[in-house]
Short mmCIF file of C-alpha atoms and ligand atoms in Angstrom, two decimals:
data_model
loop_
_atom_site.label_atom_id
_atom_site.label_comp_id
_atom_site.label_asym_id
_atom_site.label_seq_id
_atom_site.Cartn_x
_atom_site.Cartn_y
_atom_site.Cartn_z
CA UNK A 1 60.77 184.54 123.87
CA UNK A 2 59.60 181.87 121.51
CA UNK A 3 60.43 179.00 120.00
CA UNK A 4 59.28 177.65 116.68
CA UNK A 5 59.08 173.52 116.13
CA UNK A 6 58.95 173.05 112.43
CA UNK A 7 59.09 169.55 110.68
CA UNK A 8 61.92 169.98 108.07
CA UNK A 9 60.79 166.84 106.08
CA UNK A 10 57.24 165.28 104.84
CA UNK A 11 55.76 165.29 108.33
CA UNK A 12 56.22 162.38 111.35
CA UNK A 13 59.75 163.60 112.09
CA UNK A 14 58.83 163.08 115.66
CA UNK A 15 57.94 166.46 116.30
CA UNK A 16 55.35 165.82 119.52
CA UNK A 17 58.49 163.89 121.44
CA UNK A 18 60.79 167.42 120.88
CA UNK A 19 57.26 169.73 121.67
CA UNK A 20 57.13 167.70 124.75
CA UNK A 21 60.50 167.73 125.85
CA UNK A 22 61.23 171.64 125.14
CA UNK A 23 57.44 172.74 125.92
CA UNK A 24 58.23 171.88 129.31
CA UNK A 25 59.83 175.10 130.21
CA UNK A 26 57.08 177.00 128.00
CA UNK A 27 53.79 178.31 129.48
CA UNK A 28 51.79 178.49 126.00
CA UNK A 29 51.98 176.04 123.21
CA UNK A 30 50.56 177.21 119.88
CA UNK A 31 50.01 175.69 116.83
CA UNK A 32 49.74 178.03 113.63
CA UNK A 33 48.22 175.93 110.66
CA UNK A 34 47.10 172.90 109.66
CA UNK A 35 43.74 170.90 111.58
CA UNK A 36 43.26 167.23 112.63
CA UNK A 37 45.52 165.94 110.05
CA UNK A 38 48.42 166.29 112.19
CA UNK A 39 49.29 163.26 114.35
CA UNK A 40 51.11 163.95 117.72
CA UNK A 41 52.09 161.31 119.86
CA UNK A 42 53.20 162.04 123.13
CA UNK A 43 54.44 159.86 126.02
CA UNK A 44 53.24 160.86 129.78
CA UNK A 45 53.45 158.87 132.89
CA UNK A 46 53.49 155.59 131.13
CA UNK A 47 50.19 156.59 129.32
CA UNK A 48 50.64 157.20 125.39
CA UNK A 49 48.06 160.40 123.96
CA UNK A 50 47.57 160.75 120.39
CA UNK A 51 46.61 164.25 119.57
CA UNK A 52 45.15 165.40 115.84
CA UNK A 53 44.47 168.40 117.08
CA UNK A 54 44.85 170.00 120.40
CA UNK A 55 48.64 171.02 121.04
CA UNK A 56 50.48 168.07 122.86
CA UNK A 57 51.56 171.00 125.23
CA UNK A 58 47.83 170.38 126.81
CA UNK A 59 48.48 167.07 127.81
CA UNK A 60 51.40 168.73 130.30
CA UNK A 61 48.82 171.58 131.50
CA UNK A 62 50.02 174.14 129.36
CA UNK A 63 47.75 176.83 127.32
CA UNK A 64 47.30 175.67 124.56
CA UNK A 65 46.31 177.60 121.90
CA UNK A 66 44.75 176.69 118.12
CA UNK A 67 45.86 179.98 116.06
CA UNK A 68 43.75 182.03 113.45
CA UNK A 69 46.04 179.94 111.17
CA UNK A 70 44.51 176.48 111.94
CA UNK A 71 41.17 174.99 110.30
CA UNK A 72 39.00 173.91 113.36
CA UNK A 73 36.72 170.48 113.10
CA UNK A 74 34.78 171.41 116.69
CA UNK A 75 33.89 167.47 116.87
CA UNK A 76 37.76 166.81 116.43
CA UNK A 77 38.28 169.39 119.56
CA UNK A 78 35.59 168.56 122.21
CA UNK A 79 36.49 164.70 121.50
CA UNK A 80 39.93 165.48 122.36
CA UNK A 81 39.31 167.49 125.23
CA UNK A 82 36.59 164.99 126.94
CA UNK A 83 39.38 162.04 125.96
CA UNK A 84 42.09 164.27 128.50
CA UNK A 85 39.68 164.50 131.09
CA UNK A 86 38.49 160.71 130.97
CA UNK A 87 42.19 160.40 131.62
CA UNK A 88 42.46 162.67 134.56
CA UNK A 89 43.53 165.98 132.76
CA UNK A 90 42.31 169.63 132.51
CA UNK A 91 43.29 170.55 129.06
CA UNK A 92 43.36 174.48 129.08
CA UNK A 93 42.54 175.00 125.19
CA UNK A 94 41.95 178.17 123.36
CA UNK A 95 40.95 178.83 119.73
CA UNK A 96 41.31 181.90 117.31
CA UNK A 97 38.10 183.72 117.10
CA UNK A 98 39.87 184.08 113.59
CA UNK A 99 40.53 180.18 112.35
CA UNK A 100 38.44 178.82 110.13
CA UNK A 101 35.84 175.79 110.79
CA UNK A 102 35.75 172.68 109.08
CA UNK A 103 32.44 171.90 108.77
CA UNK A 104 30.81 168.34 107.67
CA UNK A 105 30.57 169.17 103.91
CA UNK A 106 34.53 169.77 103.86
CA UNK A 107 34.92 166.17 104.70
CA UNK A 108 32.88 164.80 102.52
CA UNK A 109 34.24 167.11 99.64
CA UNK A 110 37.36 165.81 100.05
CA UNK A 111 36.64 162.38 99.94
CA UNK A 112 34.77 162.96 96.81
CA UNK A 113 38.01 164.89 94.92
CA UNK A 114 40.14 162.70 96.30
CA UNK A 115 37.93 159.74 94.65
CA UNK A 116 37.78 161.35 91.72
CA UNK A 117 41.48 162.31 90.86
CA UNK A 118 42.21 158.92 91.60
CA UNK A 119 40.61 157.84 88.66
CA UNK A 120 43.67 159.59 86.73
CA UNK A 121 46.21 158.60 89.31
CA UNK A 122 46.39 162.18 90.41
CA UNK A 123 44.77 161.49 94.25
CA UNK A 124 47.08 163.58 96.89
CA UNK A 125 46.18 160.36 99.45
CA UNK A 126 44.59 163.49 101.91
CA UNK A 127 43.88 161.79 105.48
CA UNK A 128 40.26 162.88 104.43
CA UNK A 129 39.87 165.60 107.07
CA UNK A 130 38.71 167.98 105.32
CA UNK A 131 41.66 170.63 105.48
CA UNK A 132 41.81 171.56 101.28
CA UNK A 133 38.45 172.07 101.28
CA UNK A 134 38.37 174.38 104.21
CA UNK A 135 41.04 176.47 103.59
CA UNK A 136 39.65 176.68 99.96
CA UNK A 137 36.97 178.39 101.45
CA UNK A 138 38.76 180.53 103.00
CA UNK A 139 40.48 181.48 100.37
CA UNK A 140 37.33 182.00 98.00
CA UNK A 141 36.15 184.32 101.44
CA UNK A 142 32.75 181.86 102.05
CA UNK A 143 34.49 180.40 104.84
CA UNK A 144 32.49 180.11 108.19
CA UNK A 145 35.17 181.51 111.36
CA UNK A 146 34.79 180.27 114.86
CA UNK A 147 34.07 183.93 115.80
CA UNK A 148 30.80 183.36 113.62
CA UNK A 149 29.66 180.42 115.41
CA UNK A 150 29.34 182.52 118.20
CA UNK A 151 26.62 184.59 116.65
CA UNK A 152 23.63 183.11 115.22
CA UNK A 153 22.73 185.36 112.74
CA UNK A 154 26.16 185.55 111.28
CA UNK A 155 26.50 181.86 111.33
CA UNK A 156 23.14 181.54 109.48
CA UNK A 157 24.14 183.83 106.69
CA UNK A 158 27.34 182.42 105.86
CA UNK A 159 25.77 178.33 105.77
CA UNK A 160 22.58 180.05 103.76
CA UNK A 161 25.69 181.47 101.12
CA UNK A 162 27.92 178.86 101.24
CA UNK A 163 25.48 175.40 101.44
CA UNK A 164 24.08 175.72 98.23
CA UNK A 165 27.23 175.87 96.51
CA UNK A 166 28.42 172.83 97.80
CA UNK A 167 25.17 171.02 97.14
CA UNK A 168 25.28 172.30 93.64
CA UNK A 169 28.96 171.13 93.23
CA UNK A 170 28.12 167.73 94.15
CA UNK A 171 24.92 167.12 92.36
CA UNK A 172 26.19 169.17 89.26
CA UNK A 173 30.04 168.84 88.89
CA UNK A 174 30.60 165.30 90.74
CA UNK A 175 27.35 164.12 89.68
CA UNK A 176 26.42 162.39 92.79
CA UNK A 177 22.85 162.60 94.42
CA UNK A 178 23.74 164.32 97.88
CA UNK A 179 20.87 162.16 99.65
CA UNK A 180 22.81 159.06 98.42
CA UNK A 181 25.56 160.39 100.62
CA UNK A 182 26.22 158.52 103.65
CA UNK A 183 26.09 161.93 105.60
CA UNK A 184 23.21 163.83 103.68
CA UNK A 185 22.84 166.07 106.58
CA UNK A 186 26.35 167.49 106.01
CA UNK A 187 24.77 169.99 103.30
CA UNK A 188 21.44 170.83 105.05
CA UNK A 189 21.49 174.07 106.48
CA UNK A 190 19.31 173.59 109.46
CA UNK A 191 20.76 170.73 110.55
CA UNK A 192 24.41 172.38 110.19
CA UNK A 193 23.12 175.52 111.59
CA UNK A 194 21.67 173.58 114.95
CA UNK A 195 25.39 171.47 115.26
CA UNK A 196 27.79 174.32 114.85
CA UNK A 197 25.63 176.83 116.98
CA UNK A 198 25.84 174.66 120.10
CA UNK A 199 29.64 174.39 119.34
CA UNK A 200 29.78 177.98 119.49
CA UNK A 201 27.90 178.15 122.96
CA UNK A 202 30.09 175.59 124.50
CA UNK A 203 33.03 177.54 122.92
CA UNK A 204 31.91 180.78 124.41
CA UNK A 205 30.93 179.05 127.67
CA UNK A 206 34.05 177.48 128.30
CA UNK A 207 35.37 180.77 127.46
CA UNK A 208 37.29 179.22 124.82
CA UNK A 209 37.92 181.85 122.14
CA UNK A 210 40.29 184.51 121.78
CA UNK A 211 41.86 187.28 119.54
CA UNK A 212 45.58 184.40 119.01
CA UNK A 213 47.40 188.07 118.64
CA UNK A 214 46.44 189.62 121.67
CA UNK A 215 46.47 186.58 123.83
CA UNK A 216 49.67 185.90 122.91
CA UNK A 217 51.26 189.35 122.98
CA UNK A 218 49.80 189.61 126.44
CA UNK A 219 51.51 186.42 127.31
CA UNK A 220 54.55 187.52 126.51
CA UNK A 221 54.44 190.54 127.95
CA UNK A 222 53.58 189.07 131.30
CA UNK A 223 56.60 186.99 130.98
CA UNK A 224 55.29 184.00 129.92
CA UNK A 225 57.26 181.67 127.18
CA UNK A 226 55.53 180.50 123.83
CA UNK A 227 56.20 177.42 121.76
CA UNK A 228 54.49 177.55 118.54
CA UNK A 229 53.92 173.77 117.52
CA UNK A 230 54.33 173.61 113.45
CA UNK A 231 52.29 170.37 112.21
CA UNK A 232 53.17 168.36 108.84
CA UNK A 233 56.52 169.27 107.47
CA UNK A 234 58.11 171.61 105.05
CA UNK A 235 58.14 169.68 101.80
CA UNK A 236 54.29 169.53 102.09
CA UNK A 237 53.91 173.30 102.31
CA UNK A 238 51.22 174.76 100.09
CA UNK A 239 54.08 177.13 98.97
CA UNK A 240 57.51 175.44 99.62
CA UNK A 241 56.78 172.17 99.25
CA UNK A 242 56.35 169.92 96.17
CA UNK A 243 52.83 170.93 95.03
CA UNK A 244 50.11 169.37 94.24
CA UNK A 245 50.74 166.75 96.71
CA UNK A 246 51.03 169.57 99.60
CA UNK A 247 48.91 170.37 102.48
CA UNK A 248 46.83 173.14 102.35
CA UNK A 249 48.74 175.39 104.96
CA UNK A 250 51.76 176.29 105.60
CA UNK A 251 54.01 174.55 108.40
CA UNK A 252 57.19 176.40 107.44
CA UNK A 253 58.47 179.10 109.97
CA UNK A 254 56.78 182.15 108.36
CA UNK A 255 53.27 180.60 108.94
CA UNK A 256 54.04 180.91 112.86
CA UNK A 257 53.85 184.80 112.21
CA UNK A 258 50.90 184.51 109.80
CA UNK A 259 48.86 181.97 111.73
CA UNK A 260 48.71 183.70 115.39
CA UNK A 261 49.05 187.43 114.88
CA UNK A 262 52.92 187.64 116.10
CA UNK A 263 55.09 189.25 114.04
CA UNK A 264 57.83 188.08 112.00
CA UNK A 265 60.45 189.92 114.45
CA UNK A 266 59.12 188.57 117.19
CA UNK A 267 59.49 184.52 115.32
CA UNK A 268 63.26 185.24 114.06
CA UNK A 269 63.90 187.11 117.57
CA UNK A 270 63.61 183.33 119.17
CA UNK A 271 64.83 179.71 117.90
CA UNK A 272 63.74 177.94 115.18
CA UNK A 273 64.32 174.11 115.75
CA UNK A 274 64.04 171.82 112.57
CA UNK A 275 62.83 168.41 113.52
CA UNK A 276 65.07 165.95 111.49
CA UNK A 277 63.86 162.22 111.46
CA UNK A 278 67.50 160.28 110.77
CA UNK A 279 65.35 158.60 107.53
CA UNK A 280 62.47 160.03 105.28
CA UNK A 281 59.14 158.68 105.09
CA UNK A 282 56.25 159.88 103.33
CA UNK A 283 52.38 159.11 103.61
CA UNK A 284 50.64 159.36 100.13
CA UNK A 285 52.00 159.78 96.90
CA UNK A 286 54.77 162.17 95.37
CA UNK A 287 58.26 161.42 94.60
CA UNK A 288 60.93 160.57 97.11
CA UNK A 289 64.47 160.12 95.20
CA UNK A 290 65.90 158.42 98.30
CA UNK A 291 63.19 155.85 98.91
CA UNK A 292 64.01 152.10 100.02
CA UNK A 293 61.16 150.05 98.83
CA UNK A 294 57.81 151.33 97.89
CA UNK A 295 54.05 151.28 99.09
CA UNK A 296 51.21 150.15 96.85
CA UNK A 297 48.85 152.97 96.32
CA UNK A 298 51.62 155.34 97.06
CA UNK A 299 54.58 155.27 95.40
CA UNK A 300 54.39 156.16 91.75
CA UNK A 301 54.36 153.47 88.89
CA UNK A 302 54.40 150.78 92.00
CA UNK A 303 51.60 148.37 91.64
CA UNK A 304 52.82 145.08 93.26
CA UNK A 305 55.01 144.69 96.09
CA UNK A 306 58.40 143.78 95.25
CA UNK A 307 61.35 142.08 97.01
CA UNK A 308 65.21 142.02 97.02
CA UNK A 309 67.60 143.98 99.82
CA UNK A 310 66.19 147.31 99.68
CA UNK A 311 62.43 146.28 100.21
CA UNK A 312 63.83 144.28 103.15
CA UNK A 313 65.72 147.64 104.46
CA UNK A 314 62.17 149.17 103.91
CA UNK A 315 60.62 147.07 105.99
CA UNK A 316 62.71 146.64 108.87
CA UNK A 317 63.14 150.41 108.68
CA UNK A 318 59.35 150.57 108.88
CA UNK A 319 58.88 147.97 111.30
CA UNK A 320 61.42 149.32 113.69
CA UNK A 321 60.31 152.97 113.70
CA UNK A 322 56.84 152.01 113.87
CA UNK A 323 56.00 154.05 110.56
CA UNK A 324 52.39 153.65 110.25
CA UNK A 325 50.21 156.75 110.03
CA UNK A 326 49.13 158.37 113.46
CA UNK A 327 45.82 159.15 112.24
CA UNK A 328 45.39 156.83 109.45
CA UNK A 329 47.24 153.75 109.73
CA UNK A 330 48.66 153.90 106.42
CA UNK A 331 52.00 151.93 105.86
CA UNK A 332 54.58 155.10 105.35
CA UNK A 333 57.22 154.84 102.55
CA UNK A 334 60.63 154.54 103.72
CA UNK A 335 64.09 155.74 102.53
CA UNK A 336 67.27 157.45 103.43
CA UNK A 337 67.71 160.81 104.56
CA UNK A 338 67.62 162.85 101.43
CA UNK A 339 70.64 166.52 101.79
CA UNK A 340 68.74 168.18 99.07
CA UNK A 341 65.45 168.38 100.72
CA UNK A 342 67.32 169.47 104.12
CA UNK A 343 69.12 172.20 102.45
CA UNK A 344 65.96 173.32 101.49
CA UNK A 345 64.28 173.15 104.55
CA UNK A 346 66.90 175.29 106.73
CA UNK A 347 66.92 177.92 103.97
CA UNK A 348 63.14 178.30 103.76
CA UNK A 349 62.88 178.33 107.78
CA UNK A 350 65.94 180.13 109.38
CA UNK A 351 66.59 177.11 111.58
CA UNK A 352 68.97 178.35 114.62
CA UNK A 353 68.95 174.17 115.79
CA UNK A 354 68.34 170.88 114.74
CA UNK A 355 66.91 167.96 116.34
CA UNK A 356 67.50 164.62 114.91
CA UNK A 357 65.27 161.83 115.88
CA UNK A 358 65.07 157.88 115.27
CA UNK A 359 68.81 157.26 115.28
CA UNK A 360 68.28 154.25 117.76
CA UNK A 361 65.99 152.74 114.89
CA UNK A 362 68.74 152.93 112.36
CA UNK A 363 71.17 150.76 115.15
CA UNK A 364 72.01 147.41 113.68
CA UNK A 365 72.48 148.16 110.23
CA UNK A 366 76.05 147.70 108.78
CA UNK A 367 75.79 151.17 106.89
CA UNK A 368 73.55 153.96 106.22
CA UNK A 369 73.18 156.24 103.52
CA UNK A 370 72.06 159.46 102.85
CA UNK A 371 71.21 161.43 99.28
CA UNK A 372 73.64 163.70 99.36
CA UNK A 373 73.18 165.26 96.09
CA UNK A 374 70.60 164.72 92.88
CA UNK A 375 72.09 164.27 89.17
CA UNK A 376 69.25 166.55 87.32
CA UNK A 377 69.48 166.42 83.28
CA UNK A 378 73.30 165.73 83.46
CA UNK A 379 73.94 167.91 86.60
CA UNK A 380 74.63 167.96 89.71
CA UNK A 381 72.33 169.87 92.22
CA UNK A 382 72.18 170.29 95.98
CA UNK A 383 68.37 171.02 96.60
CA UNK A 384 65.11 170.26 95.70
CA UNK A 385 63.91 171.85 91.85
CA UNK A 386 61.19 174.15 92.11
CA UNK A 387 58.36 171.67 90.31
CA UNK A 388 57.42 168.25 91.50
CA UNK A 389 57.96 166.47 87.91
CA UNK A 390 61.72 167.94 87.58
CA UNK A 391 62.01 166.36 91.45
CA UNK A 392 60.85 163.18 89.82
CA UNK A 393 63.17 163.02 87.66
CA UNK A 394 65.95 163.50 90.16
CA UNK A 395 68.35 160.79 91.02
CA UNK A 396 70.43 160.82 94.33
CA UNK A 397 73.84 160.43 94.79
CA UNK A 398 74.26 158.41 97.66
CA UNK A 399 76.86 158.82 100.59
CA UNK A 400 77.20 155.58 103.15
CA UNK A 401 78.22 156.00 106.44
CA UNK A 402 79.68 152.83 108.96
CA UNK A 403 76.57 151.57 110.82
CA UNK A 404 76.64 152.28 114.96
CA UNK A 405 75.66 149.57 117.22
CA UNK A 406 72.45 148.86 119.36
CA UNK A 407 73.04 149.90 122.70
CA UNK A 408 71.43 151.12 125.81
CA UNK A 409 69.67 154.30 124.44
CA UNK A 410 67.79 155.11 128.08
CA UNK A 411 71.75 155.06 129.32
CA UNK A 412 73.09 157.42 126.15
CA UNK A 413 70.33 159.41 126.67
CA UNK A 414 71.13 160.33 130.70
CA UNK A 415 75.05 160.20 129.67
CA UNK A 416 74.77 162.63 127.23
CA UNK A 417 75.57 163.55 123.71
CA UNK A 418 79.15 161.79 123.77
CA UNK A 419 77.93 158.86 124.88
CA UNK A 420 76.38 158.37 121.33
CA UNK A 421 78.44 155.68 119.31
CA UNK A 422 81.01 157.14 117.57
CA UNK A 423 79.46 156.68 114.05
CA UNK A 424 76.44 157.99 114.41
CA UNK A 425 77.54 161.25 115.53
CA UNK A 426 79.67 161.29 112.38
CA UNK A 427 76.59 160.53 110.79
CA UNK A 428 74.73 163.73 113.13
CA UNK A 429 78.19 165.81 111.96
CA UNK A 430 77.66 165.41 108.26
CA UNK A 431 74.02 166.65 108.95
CA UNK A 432 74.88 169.72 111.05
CA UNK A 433 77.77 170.69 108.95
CA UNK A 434 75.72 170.54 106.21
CA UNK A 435 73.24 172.50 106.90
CA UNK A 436 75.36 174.71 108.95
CA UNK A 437 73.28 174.52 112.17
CA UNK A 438 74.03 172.74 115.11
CA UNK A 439 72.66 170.15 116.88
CA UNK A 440 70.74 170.89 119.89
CA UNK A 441 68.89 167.41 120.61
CA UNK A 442 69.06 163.73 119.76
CA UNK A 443 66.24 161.59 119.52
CA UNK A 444 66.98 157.81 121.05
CA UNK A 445 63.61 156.55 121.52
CA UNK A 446 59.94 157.44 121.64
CA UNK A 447 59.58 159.13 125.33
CA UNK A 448 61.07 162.30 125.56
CA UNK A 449 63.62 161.08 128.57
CA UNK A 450 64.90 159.05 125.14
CA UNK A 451 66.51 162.51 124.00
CA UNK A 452 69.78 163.69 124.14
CA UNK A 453 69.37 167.33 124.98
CA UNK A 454 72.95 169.06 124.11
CA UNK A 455 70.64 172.93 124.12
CA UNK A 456 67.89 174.15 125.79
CA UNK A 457 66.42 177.04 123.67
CA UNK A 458 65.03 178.72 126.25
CA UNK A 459 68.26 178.78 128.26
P1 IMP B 501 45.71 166.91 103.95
O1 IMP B 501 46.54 167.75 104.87
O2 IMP B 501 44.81 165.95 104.65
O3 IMP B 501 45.00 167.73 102.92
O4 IMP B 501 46.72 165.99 103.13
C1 IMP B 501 47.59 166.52 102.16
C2 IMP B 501 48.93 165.79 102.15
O5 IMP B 501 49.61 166.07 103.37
C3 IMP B 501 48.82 164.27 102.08
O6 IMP B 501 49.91 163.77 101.33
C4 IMP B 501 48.92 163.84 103.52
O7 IMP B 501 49.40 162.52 103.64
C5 IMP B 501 49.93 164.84 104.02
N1 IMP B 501 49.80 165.07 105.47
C6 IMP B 501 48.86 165.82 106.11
N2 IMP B 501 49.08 165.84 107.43
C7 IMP B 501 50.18 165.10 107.64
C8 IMP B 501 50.94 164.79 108.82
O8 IMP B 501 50.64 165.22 109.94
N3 IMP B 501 52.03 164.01 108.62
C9 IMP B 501 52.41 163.57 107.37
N4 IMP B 501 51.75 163.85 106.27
C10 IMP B 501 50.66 164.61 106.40
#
């Protein structure tokens, strides 16, 4: 059987922890879309590993496999890998003979759009790895696959075709002198064509590559168990979530069929789990009708940090949860858990479980709210509108819950789920009422003995 991770908010619900703690009982751990912008932090031994892109499964010597969903960087991967075995490990990683490859020119593209739609306040705040760009091109079909590094004439033909396009869209559209670049090499063809081809013999050395659909059927019909690993979050879906300022993949539940070549029966015959962080934060910019404080650079119309109680709330919120991007560092913009946007989520994915993380960072607080409903031109909705401006213009209706007390989370977490204080499982209640799915784990802290495990889904 399978189960499906899936972020229901903006990304950085503290999906790696749940991976890690329900991968254990699963022999392959996929992930489905999405590259090196993801950020997985997982907790082993004492050691922490932060993963962009091999599955955090890897890091507990499981398969792991990238699906033809995912946009490869090959630097991204071999660092990875050689950073595992400098600490000991033998990641077992295998890629999609199907995914697409970032190559250098992606990168640099999307620092360049990025750049430029800043200039009109319309920047998405990418992490600048090159995913838009590369599934772009796939899109467009002049993308370069990792089954066509593998073959040197193939490879050739697609960077002769595709090169000179990019060249030209620099020079022409942005205006820029590509040997001004700080990476001029990124659009030469020889020198692309020399990189990537060793890539592909180390990939077909290491015996690295696979057809994701017949790998994993195979897998499952030898009785193995597959977790597919969803990256980012729903509400930065290219389809479901609140366009433009989207990744360019998509993390809901259907992309788990789509991205490795298993079918939709054989997703919905498993568990879905939505990964719930017991706040919202976003990285970049976009609206967020529950949000605290505000970020400079990120939150709309925000251009000087302010004060007063709810900046403060920010803050600590931040400070507490650690909320700085895993890849980038950014500061994250904080605010309360917002009903609409879950309502959303379990629709669009199915979920069969939740599992709500961060509650121990909440402790302390005298009460906590939640959006439980927007007020939309004079009415009253219950999820997210379909365009990003008519989200803007949403207000939330807040709820406020009693506060629950610090306590000893390690000791909650071996006790089990009724050893949570009382309100916060009102607060965990609300939430799986709701969305009318039930609870299945509760996050207490970053290592994954800090979770409350009420269901295993592979039980
Ligand atoms: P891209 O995926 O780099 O193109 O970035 C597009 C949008 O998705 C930006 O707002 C990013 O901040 C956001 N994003 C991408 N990956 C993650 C992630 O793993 N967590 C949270 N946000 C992400």
């Amino acid at each position: 059987m399978t189960v499906t991770i899936v972020g229901s908010q903006l990304g950085d619900e503290g999906k790696g922890g749940v991976v890690d703690l329900y991968g254990d009982a699963a022999d392959v751990v996929a992930r489905y879309q999405g590259g090196d912008n993801a950020g997985h932090t997982v907790v082993h031994d004492g050691e922490t590993y932060k993963l962009s892109l091999v599955p955090s499964g890897a890091v507990r010597g499981k398969i792991g496999v990238l699906g033809n969903g995912c946009v490869i960087n090959p630097r991204t991967l071999f660092d990875e890998i050689s950073t595992l075995q400098e600490k000991g490990l033998d990641p077992d990683v295998r890629v999609a003979e199907r995914a697409h490859v970032i190559l250098p020119f992606h990168r640099v593209l999307d620092g360049i759009e990025e750049d430029v739609k800043s200039e009109s306040d319309q920047e998405v705040g990418t992490t600048g790895r090159g995913i838009g760009p590369t599934y772009e091109d796939k899109a467009g079909r002049r993308g370069v696959r990792i089954g066509d590094l593998l073959d040197p004439d193939v490879l050739r033909e697609r960077l002769e075709y595709v090169v000179p396009q990019k060249r030209a869209l620099v020079e022409d559209v942005y205006d820029i002198a590509v040997e001004d670049l700080d990476d001029p090499d990124a659009f030469d063809v020889d020198a692309l064509f020399e990189e990537f081809r060793e890539f592909g013999q180390r990939l077909e050395e290491e015996e690295m590559t696979v057809n994701a659909s017949t790998f994993l059927t195979d897998a499952m019909a030898d009785g193995q168990t597959v977790m597919f690993e969803g990256a980012q979050g729903t509400i930065i879906d290219i389809d479901h979530g609140n366009y433009p300022y989207v990744t360019s993949s998509n993390p809901t539940a259907g992309g788990a069929a789509v991205g490795t070549g298993l079918s939709p029966g054989v997703i919905a015959d498993g568990e879905v789990i939505g990964i719930v962080k017991a706040y919202l934060t976003r990285v970049g910019s976009g609206p967020l009708p529950t949000e605290l404080g505000g970020v400079v650079g990120d939150t709309p119309g925000y251009d000087e940090q302010g004060d007063g109680e709810n900046e403060e709330l920010a803050t600590y919120i931040r400070e507490e949860g650690g909320e700085y991007g895993t890849v980038t560092g950014r500061p994250r913009r904080v605010g309360w858990l917002d009903m609409p946007m879950l309502r959303h989520s379990a629709r669009v994915n199915g979920f069969t479980g939740l599992a709500v993380n961060h509650i121990d960072v909440l402790a302390g607080l005298d009460e906590v709210k939640v959006g439980h409903s927007y007020d939309h031109e004079g009415e009253e909705i219950f999820t997210i509108p379909s365009t990003t401006e008519q989200w803007g213009e949403c207000e939330a209706n807040f709820r406020s819950f009693d506060g629950w007390p610090e306590v000893d989370w390690e000791a909650v977490a071996e006790d089990g789920y009724d050893a949570i204080p009382e309100n916060a499982r009102t607060y965990l209640e609300y939430l799986a009422d709701e969305l009318d799915t039930p609870i299945y784990a509760v996050g207490v802290g970053p290592g994954r003995e800090e979770t409350v495990v009420v269901e295993d889904p592979y039980e």
